[in-house]
Tab-separated table of C-alpha atoms in Angstrom:
chain	number	residue	atom	x	y	z
A	1439	MET	CA	-19.116	10.814	19.862
A	1440	LYS	CA	-17.457	7.027	19.256
A	1441	ALA	CA	-13.694	6.111	18.659
A	1442	ALA	CA	-12.542	3.210	17.326
A	1443	LEU	CA	-9.080	2.146	18.330
A	1444	LEU	CA	-7.027	0.216	16.181
A	1445	PHE	CA	-3.465	-1.052	17.141
A	1446	ASP	CA	-0.911	-3.551	16.289
A	1447	LYS	CA	1.419	-5.896	18.488
A	1448	GLY	CA	3.693	-3.078	18.640
A	1449	SER	CA	1.013	-0.515	20.037
A	1450	GLU	CA	-0.089	-3.043	22.548
A	1451	GLN	CA	1.419	-1.474	25.687
A	1452	ILE	CA	0.001	2.268	24.706
A	1453	ALA	CA	-3.196	1.116	23.555
A	1454	GLY	CA	-4.687	0.773	27.336
A	1455	ILE	CA	-3.468	4.099	28.109
A	1456	ALA	CA	-4.473	6.295	24.435
A	1457	ALA	CA	-8.347	4.552	25.838
A	1458	SER	CA	-8.386	6.326	28.855
A	1459	ALA	CA	-7.332	9.296	27.126
A	1460	VAL	CA	-10.277	9.018	24.260
A	1461	GLY	CA	-12.578	8.787	27.600
A	1462	GLU	CA	-10.736	11.885	29.047
A	1463	ALA	CA	-11.363	13.993	26.166
A	1464	GLY	CA	-15.207	13.226	26.276
A	1465	TRP	CA	-15.317	10.488	23.750
A	1466	SER	CA	-16.036	6.515	24.075
A	1467	ALA	CA	-13.144	4.172	22.746
A	1468	GLU	CA	-13.262	0.543	21.648
A	1469	LEU	CA	-10.118	-0.799	21.607
A	1470	VAL	CA	-9.820	-2.888	18.408
A	1471	PRO	CA	-6.811	-5.116	18.317
A	1472	LEU	CA	-5.451	-6.410	14.720
A	1473	CYS	CA	-2.794	-8.370	16.545
A	1474	GLY	CA	-3.399	-11.912	18.238
A	1475	ARG	CA	-5.090	-13.954	15.816
A	1476	GLY	CA	-4.814	-11.179	12.963
A	1477	LEU	CA	-5.994	-10.750	9.898
A	1478	ASN	CA	-4.990	-12.659	6.843
A	1479	PRO	CA	-3.555	-10.431	4.071
A	1480	CYS	CA	-5.773	-9.620	0.865
A	1481	LEU	CA	-6.087	-12.263	-1.669
A	1482	GLY	CA	-5.714	-9.263	-4.777
A	1483	CYS	CA	-9.114	-10.719	-5.837
A	1484	PHE	CA	-11.337	-7.695	-6.078
A	1485	GLN	CA	-14.520	-9.371	-5.697
A	1486	CYS	CA	-14.978	-7.001	-2.559
A	1487	TRP	CA	-15.821	-4.511	-5.643
A	1488	THR	CA	-17.353	-6.860	-7.887
A	1489	LYS	CA	-18.568	-10.403	-6.891
A	1490	THR	CA	-20.104	-9.410	-3.098
A	1491	PRO	CA	-19.828	-5.285	-2.605
A	1492	GLY	CA	-18.759	-3.463	0.372
A	1493	LEU	CA	-17.701	-7.206	1.911
A	1494	CYS	CA	-15.254	-8.923	1.561
A	1495	ILE	CA	-15.470	-12.641	0.174
A	1496	ASN	CA	-12.327	-14.287	2.666
A	1497	THR	CA	-14.559	-14.447	5.916
A	1498	GLY	CA	-12.604	-16.713	7.774
A	1499	ASP	CA	-11.463	-14.007	10.296
A	1500	SER	CA	-12.960	-10.910	11.439
A	1501	ALA	CA	-12.114	-8.286	8.714
A	1502	ASN	CA	-16.013	-7.540	7.751
A	1503	LEU	CA	-16.264	-7.281	11.356
A	1504	ILE	CA	-14.028	-4.731	11.872
A	1505	ALA	CA	-15.017	-2.914	8.652
A	1506	GLU	CA	-18.465	-2.350	10.186
A	1507	LYS	CA	-16.764	-1.088	13.213
A	1508	LEU	CA	-14.964	1.460	11.504
A	1509	ILE	CA	-17.433	2.496	9.073
A	1510	ASN	CA	-20.037	3.279	12.222
A	1511	SER	CA	-17.628	5.015	14.606
A	1512	ASP	CA	-17.154	8.798	14.434
A	1513	ALA	CA	-13.309	8.243	14.501
A	1514	ALA	CA	-10.896	5.739	13.661
A	1515	VAL	CA	-7.676	5.932	15.333
A	1516	LEU	CA	-5.120	3.802	13.927
A	1517	LEU	CA	-2.341	3.171	16.122
A	1518	SER	CA	0.608	1.672	13.827
A	1519	GLU	CA	4.524	0.482	14.545
A	1520	SER	CA	5.975	2.019	11.480
A	1521	LYS	CA	8.071	-0.061	9.197
A	1522	TYR	CA	9.633	1.619	6.364
A	1523	GLY	CA	7.497	4.984	7.021
A	1524	GLY	CA	4.465	2.924	6.089
A	1525	TYR	CA	2.461	0.481	8.529
A	1526	SER	CA	3.520	-2.566	10.103
A	1527	TYR	CA	2.697	-5.711	8.858
A	1528	GLU	CA	-0.410	-6.753	11.050
A	1529	THR	CA	-1.786	-2.993	10.284
A	1530	LYS	CA	-1.277	-3.071	6.708
A	1531	SER	CA	-2.519	-6.698	6.597
A	1532	PHE	CA	-5.893	-4.666	8.282
A	1533	LEU	CA	-5.810	-1.861	5.943
A	1534	ASP	CA	-5.258	-4.067	2.661
A	1535	ARG	CA	-8.957	-5.984	3.822
A	1536	MET	CA	-10.346	-2.396	4.324
A	1537	ILE	CA	-10.799	-1.536	0.381
A	1538	PRO	CA	-14.465	-2.653	0.304
A	1539	VAL	CA	-15.297	0.226	2.145
A	1540	ILE	CA	-14.417	2.246	-0.513
A	1541	SER	CA	-15.800	2.143	-3.987
A	1542	PRO	CA	-13.991	0.657	-7.000
A	1543	PHE	CA	-15.064	3.677	-9.056
A	1544	MET	CA	-12.378	6.538	-9.959
A	1545	GLU	CA	-13.304	10.526	-9.963
A	1546	ILE	CA	-10.812	13.503	-10.029
A	1547	VAL	CA	-10.068	14.983	-6.737
A	1548	ASP	CA	-7.820	17.881	-6.363
A	1549	GLY	CA	-6.707	17.349	-10.275
A	1550	GLU	CA	-5.728	13.372	-9.331
A	1551	MET	CA	-7.486	10.031	-9.956
A	1552	HIS	CA	-8.937	8.983	-6.499
A	1553	HIS	CA	-11.541	6.141	-5.547
A	1554	GLU	CA	-15.152	7.528	-5.240
A	1555	MET	CA	-16.568	6.549	-1.704
A	1556	ARG	CA	-19.162	4.302	-0.801
A	1557	TYR	CA	-20.697	5.053	2.159
A	1558	SER	CA	-21.650	8.907	2.352
A	1559	SER	CA	-19.406	10.008	5.110
A	1560	PHE	CA	-16.327	8.354	6.248
A	1561	PRO	CA	-14.801	8.646	10.065
A	1562	TYR	CA	-12.484	11.018	10.942
A	1563	LEU	CA	-9.140	9.635	10.312
A	1564	ILE	CA	-6.401	9.496	12.876
A	1565	ALA	CA	-2.970	8.255	11.943
A	1566	ILE	CA	-0.685	7.284	14.562
A	1567	GLY	CA	2.564	5.726	13.957
A	1568	HIS	CA	5.880	5.193	16.207
A	1569	GLY	CA	9.053	2.972	16.010
A	1570	PHE	CA	10.794	5.359	13.136
A	1571	LYS	CA	14.481	4.552	12.630
A	1572	THR	CA	15.106	8.024	10.271
A	1573	HIS	CA	13.356	11.416	10.716
A	1574	LYS	CA	12.720	10.615	6.745
A	1575	GLU	CA	10.340	7.387	8.058
A	1576	ALA	CA	8.787	10.417	9.899
A	1577	GLN	CA	8.303	12.332	6.752
A	1578	THR	CA	6.999	9.491	4.435
A	1579	PHE	CA	4.462	8.531	7.192
A	1580	ILE	CA	2.883	12.076	7.107
A	1581	ALA	CA	3.128	11.736	3.546
A	1582	LEU	CA	1.039	8.407	3.611
A	1583	ALA	CA	-1.676	9.709	5.459
A	1584	ASP	CA	-2.436	12.490	3.739
A	1585	ARG	CA	-2.494	10.204	0.589
A	1586	ASN	CA	-4.942	7.500	2.233
A	1587	ALA	CA	-7.208	10.305	3.424
A	1588	LYS	CA	-7.295	10.940	-0.107
A	1589	ASN	CA	-8.662	7.981	-1.267
A	1590	MET	CA	-11.128	7.197	1.927
A	1591	ARG	CA	-12.584	10.917	2.186
A	1592	PRO	CA	-12.739	11.375	5.940
A	1593	LEU	CA	-14.125	15.139	6.688
A	1594	LYS	CA	-10.672	15.799	8.910
A	1595	HIS	CA	-7.982	13.734	9.036
A	1596	PHE	CA	-4.405	13.724	11.438
A	1597	ALA	CA	-1.407	12.213	11.394
A	1598	ILE	CA	0.832	12.033	14.831
A	1599	ALA	CA	4.388	10.402	13.594
A	1600	GLU	CA	6.024	10.442	17.566
A	1601	GLN	CA	9.306	8.087	18.760
A	1602	ASP	CA	8.259	8.789	22.257
A	1603	THR	CA	5.324	6.532	22.679
A	1604	ALA	CA	4.352	7.570	26.442
A	1605	LEU	CA	3.281	11.377	24.376
A	1606	ILE	CA	1.021	9.939	22.049
A	1607	PRO	CA	-2.293	9.372	24.699
A	1608	GLY	CA	-1.854	12.976	25.465
A	1609	LYS	CA	-1.708	13.721	21.511
A	1610	LEU	CA	-4.705	11.995	20.397
A	1611	ALA	CA	-6.557	13.736	23.557
A	1612	GLY	CA	-5.846	16.953	22.582
A	1613	ILE	CA	-6.994	16.175	18.437
A	1614	LEU	CA	-10.028	14.962	19.701
A	1615	SER	CA	-10.671	17.626	22.331
A	1616	LYS	CA	-9.611	20.468	20.728
A	1617	GLU	CA	-10.077	19.343	17.170
A	1618	LEU	CA	-12.929	17.510	16.757
A	1619	LEU	CA	-15.273	18.602	19.381
A	1620	LYS	CA	-16.365	21.756	18.330
B	1440	MET	CA	26.379	-11.640	-16.397
B	1441	LYS	CA	24.884	-10.274	-13.314
B	1442	LYS	CA	22.820	-11.913	-10.736
B	1443	ILE	CA	19.567	-10.611	-10.458
B	1444	ALA	CA	17.020	-11.329	-8.163
B	1445	ALA	CA	13.570	-9.999	-7.841
B	1446	ILE	CA	10.854	-10.068	-5.679
B	1447	ASN	CA	7.176	-9.779	-6.468
B	1448	GLY	CA	5.254	-8.285	-3.891
B	1449	SER	CA	1.782	-8.754	-5.530
B	1450	PRO	CA	-0.845	-10.313	-3.775
B	1451	LYS	CA	-2.048	-12.348	-6.662
B	1452	PRO	CA	-0.039	-15.900	-7.244
B	1453	SER	CA	-0.202	-15.343	-10.984
B	1454	GLY	CA	-0.974	-13.173	-13.573
B	1455	SER	CA	-0.358	-10.396	-12.320
B	1456	ALA	CA	1.093	-6.716	-13.795
B	1457	THR	CA	4.102	-6.647	-11.442
B	1458	SER	CA	5.140	-10.378	-13.513
B	1459	LYS	CA	5.325	-8.735	-16.850
B	1460	PHE	CA	7.531	-5.880	-15.783
B	1461	ILE	CA	9.810	-8.427	-14.020
B	1462	GLU	CA	9.549	-10.387	-17.336
B	1463	LEU	CA	10.388	-7.473	-19.713
B	1464	LEU	CA	13.124	-6.554	-17.260
B	1465	SER	CA	14.316	-10.107	-17.522
B	1466	GLY	CA	14.332	-10.072	-20.939
B	1467	LEU	CA	15.936	-6.853	-21.445
B	1468	THR	CA	18.644	-7.344	-18.986
B	1469	GLN	CA	19.238	-10.601	-20.887
B	1470	SER	CA	19.630	-12.226	-17.666
B	1471	GLU	CA	17.154	-14.789	-15.639
B	1472	ILE	CA	16.017	-12.860	-12.965
B	1473	ALA	CA	15.248	-14.953	-9.853
B	1474	THR	CA	12.092	-14.134	-8.723
B	1475	TYR	CA	10.935	-14.658	-5.321
B	1476	GLN	CA	7.048	-14.064	-4.377
B	1477	ALA	CA	6.250	-12.118	-0.871
B	1478	LEU	CA	2.940	-14.328	-0.991
B	1479	LYS	CA	4.808	-17.576	0.029
B	1480	GLY	CA	7.298	-15.679	2.206
B	1481	LEU	CA	11.586	-15.971	2.368
B	1482	SER	CA	13.045	-19.151	3.189
B	1483	GLN	CA	16.538	-18.204	4.878
B	1484	GLU	CA	18.116	-19.910	1.708
B	1485	ASP	CA	16.231	-17.526	-0.703
B	1486	ILE	CA	17.308	-14.854	1.449
B	1487	GLU	CA	20.730	-15.811	1.126
B	1488	GLN	CA	20.534	-16.150	-2.486
B	1489	ILE	CA	18.882	-12.720	-3.179
B	1490	LEU	CA	21.973	-11.495	-1.021
B	1491	GLU	CA	24.859	-12.885	-2.716
B	1492	SER	CA	22.997	-11.107	-6.007
B	1493	ASP	CA	24.408	-8.363	-7.545
B	1494	CYS	CA	21.003	-6.520	-7.219
B	1495	LEU	CA	17.234	-6.679	-6.009
B	1496	VAL	CA	14.353	-5.620	-7.910
B	1497	ILE	CA	11.533	-4.917	-5.558
B	1498	ALA	CA	8.550	-4.987	-7.842
B	1499	PHE	CA	4.458	-4.551	-6.413
B	1500	PRO	CA	1.199	-3.319	-6.917
B	1501	MET	CA	1.086	-0.223	-4.961
B	1502	TYR	CA	-2.010	-1.112	-2.346
B	1503	VAL	CA	-3.708	1.641	-0.210
B	1504	ASP	CA	-0.984	3.854	-1.390
B	1505	ALA	CA	1.742	1.863	0.445
B	1506	LEU	CA	3.066	-1.489	0.370
B	1507	PRO	CA	1.196	-4.890	-0.061
B	1508	ALA	CA	1.092	-6.638	3.557
B	1509	PRO	CA	3.068	-9.556	2.537
B	1510	LEU	CA	5.897	-7.544	0.932
B	1511	ILE	CA	6.150	-5.760	4.158
B	1512	LYS	CA	7.251	-9.010	5.951
B	1513	ALA	CA	9.662	-10.091	3.123
B	1514	LEU	CA	11.438	-6.916	3.697
B	1515	GLU	CA	11.773	-7.399	7.437
B	1516	SER	CA	13.228	-10.633	7.064
B	1517	ILE	CA	16.071	-9.447	4.414
B	1518	GLU	CA	16.550	-6.579	7.033
B	1519	LEU	CA	16.978	-9.224	9.564
B	1520	ALA	CA	18.926	-11.326	7.976
B	1521	GLU	CA	21.175	-8.339	6.628
B	1522	ALA	CA	22.327	-7.002	9.781
B	1523	LYS	CA	24.044	-10.518	10.331
B	1524	THR	CA	25.767	-10.881	7.362
B	1525	THR	CA	29.156	-8.914	5.919
B	1526	GLY	CA	29.077	-9.833	2.573
B	1527	SER	CA	28.259	-8.224	-0.550
B	1528	ARG	CA	25.087	-5.902	-0.873
B	1529	PRO	CA	22.883	-6.086	-3.533
B	1530	ILE	CA	21.708	-2.712	-5.348
B	1531	VAL	CA	17.703	-2.267	-4.970
B	1532	TYR	CA	15.563	-1.087	-7.378
B	1533	ALA	CA	11.798	-0.558	-7.248
B	1534	ILE	CA	9.037	-1.039	-9.700
B	1535	SER	CA	5.479	0.542	-8.441
B	1536	ASN	CA	2.289	0.116	-10.500
B	1537	CYS	CA	-0.782	1.701	-9.336
B	1538	GLY	CA	-4.475	1.540	-10.846
B	1539	PHE	CA	-4.529	5.563	-10.849
B	1540	PHE	CA	-3.624	7.697	-13.816
B	1541	GLU	CA	-1.067	9.622	-12.362
B	1542	ALA	CA	2.252	7.283	-12.149
B	1543	SER	CA	3.413	9.960	-9.637
B	1544	GLN	CA	1.128	8.638	-7.219
B	1545	ASN	CA	3.549	6.077	-6.487
B	1546	SER	CA	6.001	8.712	-4.936
B	1547	THR	CA	5.295	7.736	-1.681
B	1548	VAL	CA	5.244	4.549	-1.675
B	1549	LEU	CA	9.035	4.276	-3.378
B	1550	GLU	CA	9.753	6.117	-0.584
B	1551	MET	CA	9.474	3.306	1.792
B	1552	VAL	CA	11.414	0.995	-0.734
B	1553	GLU	CA	14.340	3.186	-0.243
B	1554	ASN	CA	13.500	3.410	3.450
B	1555	PHE	CA	13.882	-0.124	3.161
B	1556	ALA	CA	16.832	0.263	1.776
B	1557	ILE	CA	18.780	2.452	4.208
B	1558	ALA	CA	17.317	0.773	7.257
B	1559	ALA	CA	18.651	-2.713	5.556
B	1560	GLY	CA	22.266	-1.045	4.433
B	1561	LEU	CA	21.725	-2.227	0.763
B	1562	PRO	CA	22.431	0.471	-1.626
B	1563	TRP	CA	19.570	2.632	-3.225
B	1564	GLY	CA	19.506	2.385	-6.934
B	1565	TYR	CA	16.463	4.118	-8.070
B	1566	GLY	CA	12.635	3.171	-8.069
B	1567	LEU	CA	10.221	3.486	-11.142
B	1568	GLY	CA	6.494	4.553	-10.817
B	1569	ILE	CA	3.627	3.099	-13.124
B	1570	GLY	CA	0.601	4.767	-13.374
B	1571	CYS	CA	-2.303	2.657	-15.007
B	1572	GLY	CA	-0.701	-0.309	-13.923
B	1573	ALA	CA	-3.100	-2.988	-15.800
B	1574	VAL	CA	-2.993	-1.159	-19.017
B	1575	ALA	CA	0.860	-0.727	-18.997
B	1576	ALA	CA	1.263	-4.236	-18.243
B	1577	SER	CA	-1.013	-5.555	-21.055
B	1578	GLN	CA	0.496	-3.228	-23.691
B	1579	LEU	CA	4.292	-3.393	-23.075
B	1580	ALA	CA	5.875	-2.766	-26.178
B	1581	PRO	CA	8.485	-0.615	-27.784
B	1582	LYS	CA	5.380	1.232	-29.497
B	1583	GLY	CA	1.893	2.005	-28.565
B	1584	PRO	CA	0.216	3.028	-25.621
B	1585	ALA	CA	2.653	1.699	-22.923
B	1586	ALA	CA	5.844	2.875	-24.972
B	1587	TYR	CA	6.679	4.886	-22.482
B	1588	VAL	CA	7.089	2.616	-19.977
B	1589	TYR	CA	8.667	0.084	-21.905
B	1590	LYS	CA	11.248	2.540	-22.267
B	1591	ALA	CA	11.698	3.328	-18.555
B	1592	ILE	CA	12.064	-0.291	-17.870
B	1593	LYS	CA	14.778	-0.667	-20.567
B	1594	SER	CA	16.456	2.618	-18.774
B	1595	MET	CA	16.302	0.594	-16.026
B	1596	ALA	CA	17.911	-2.259	-17.252
B	1597	ALA	CA	20.721	-0.372	-18.493
B	1598	ALA	CA	20.995	1.143	-15.110
B	1599	ILE	CA	21.501	-2.172	-13.604
B	1600	SER	CA	24.098	-2.892	-15.981
B	1601	LEU	CA	26.392	0.142	-15.075
B	1602	ASN	CA	25.554	-0.427	-11.193
B	1603	ALA	CA	23.486	2.802	-10.785
B	1604	THR	CA	22.920	4.251	-7.762
B	1605	GLN	CA	21.173	7.027	-6.015
B	1606	ARG	CA	19.287	7.886	-9.197
B	1607	GLU	CA	16.058	10.232	-9.297
B	1608	ASN	CA	13.003	8.079	-8.995
B	1609	VAL	CA	10.964	7.949	-12.715
B	1610	PHE	CA	7.623	7.734	-13.459
B	1611	GLU	CA	5.850	6.689	-16.476
B	1612	SER	CA	1.910	5.606	-17.177
B	1613	ALA	CA	0.151	4.500	-20.730
B	1614	ARG	CA	-0.223	7.536	-22.985
B	1615	ILE	CA	-4.031	7.607	-23.098
B	1616	PRO	CA	-6.475	10.647	-22.017
B	1617	ARG	CA	-7.222	10.714	-18.537
B	1618	VAL	CA	-11.322	10.941	-19.021
B	1619	ALA	CA	-10.573	7.849	-21.572
B	1620	TYR	CA	-9.035	5.953	-18.646
B	1621	LYS	CA	-11.677	6.630	-16.002
B	1622	ILE	CA	-14.327	5.667	-18.717
B	1623	ILE	CA	-13.006	2.498	-19.313
B	1624	GLY	CA	-11.852	1.793	-16.211
B	1625	ASN	CA	-15.220	2.267	-14.114
B	1626	LEU	CA	-17.196	0.738	-17.348
B	1627	SER	CA	-15.139	-2.718	-16.592
B	1628	PHE	CA	-15.723	-2.722	-13.088
B	1629	ARG	CA	-19.583	-2.588	-14.142
B	1630	LEU	CA	-18.889	-5.680	-16.372
B	1631	ASP	CA	-17.038	-7.702	-13.905
B	1632	ALA	CA	-19.864	-6.857	-11.477
B	1633	ARG	CA	-22.560	-8.134	-14.222
B	1634	LYS	CA	-20.529	-11.264	-14.445
B	1635	SER	CA	-20.832	-12.774	-11.197
B	1636	GLY	CA	-24.656	-11.150	-10.921
B	1637	ALA	CA	-23.746	-8.079	-8.785
B	1638	GLN	CA	-24.525	-5.385	-11.145
B	1639	LYS	CA	-27.312	-4.302	-9.164
B	1640	SER	CA	-25.737	-4.308	-5.818
B	1641	ILE	CA	-22.067	-2.645	-6.781
B	1642	ASN	CA	-22.987	0.382	-4.702
B	1643	ASP	CA	-24.353	-1.346	-1.369
B	1644	LYS	CA	-23.610	-0.100	1.602
B	1645	PRO	CA	-23.701	-3.785	3.800
B	1646	HIS	CA	-22.483	-1.929	7.178
B	1647	ILE	CA	-25.064	0.868	7.293
B	1648	SER	CA	-28.870	0.043	8.193
B	1649	GLN	CA	-30.809	1.664	4.411
């Protein structure tokens, strides 16, 4: 089982330790930095849905390559500093560029309108946030992870809102070894 | 007259639904709203102007259930500057719109704007979440399918004139049957794809070998 570990600048220090923990849980981990050269923000053109379906037309960076890694992983781990209960600028620039991996078409899921899936399956989604200023921000983050899962439709999804970054690798390994290797 | 600033958080440089909502609010408040594009980034002077305003309207499309990335950066720069100033504090209002039918899907992203206001030490007015965003923006009028969205923006104009704070968020959508909205929406994606010659590849899965 293969996990893609996507991380922003604020999570650089724990990404390596998290990757080791993933290995100890019996998974292989690939570290995918969203910082450094970074990804350009989404242009809002929606051509990834109607002109080059499934691919972003903004090809000057590695967004399409990261999307390919994501889709071909068993689990996608988003390791991010949180801003206002959402993701950091870097992580959100990445997520905004990932809409080509879902379909433009709408369907009704659990009584609400959501996107159809483009691929027959989506990797398990594990959203990990840290750096919350208030308890309310942490609650917003958990709600966001649930909403994201309704559109991306992984078979299972998990959210960890954890102030103490030292606890994150252990919690992640726990999910991978106890919840997902059954 | 109130001094109103708005941040347009749309990733699109022009023609966004968000700009239509700001225009209507400007008309209904009878104020010229100074609008800043998050996409361009905020200069120190922009931030000073924003913080000197009586109210700050943060208007944006919901992207992946959250704030579009450039808007996060803009809000962070305001938070950072606000920590250094001791002057007046604009009341923050939010207008979020989503392409989904249900306006309530904006509830989580409106929490993020409120969380920003708390973090920046700015008073929170309330948020308006709009469903069927593009339809609502194109039909904004006192009558017709977006009449309730129009009324909700009118109420926000009134709230701004009263310096209202800590109100419950409001959710409004275009009043059309959901099934019709879904069919028309899906058809419009197919028509757009046909225009770019992608009608046959619209369901392609480029990242897996088929």
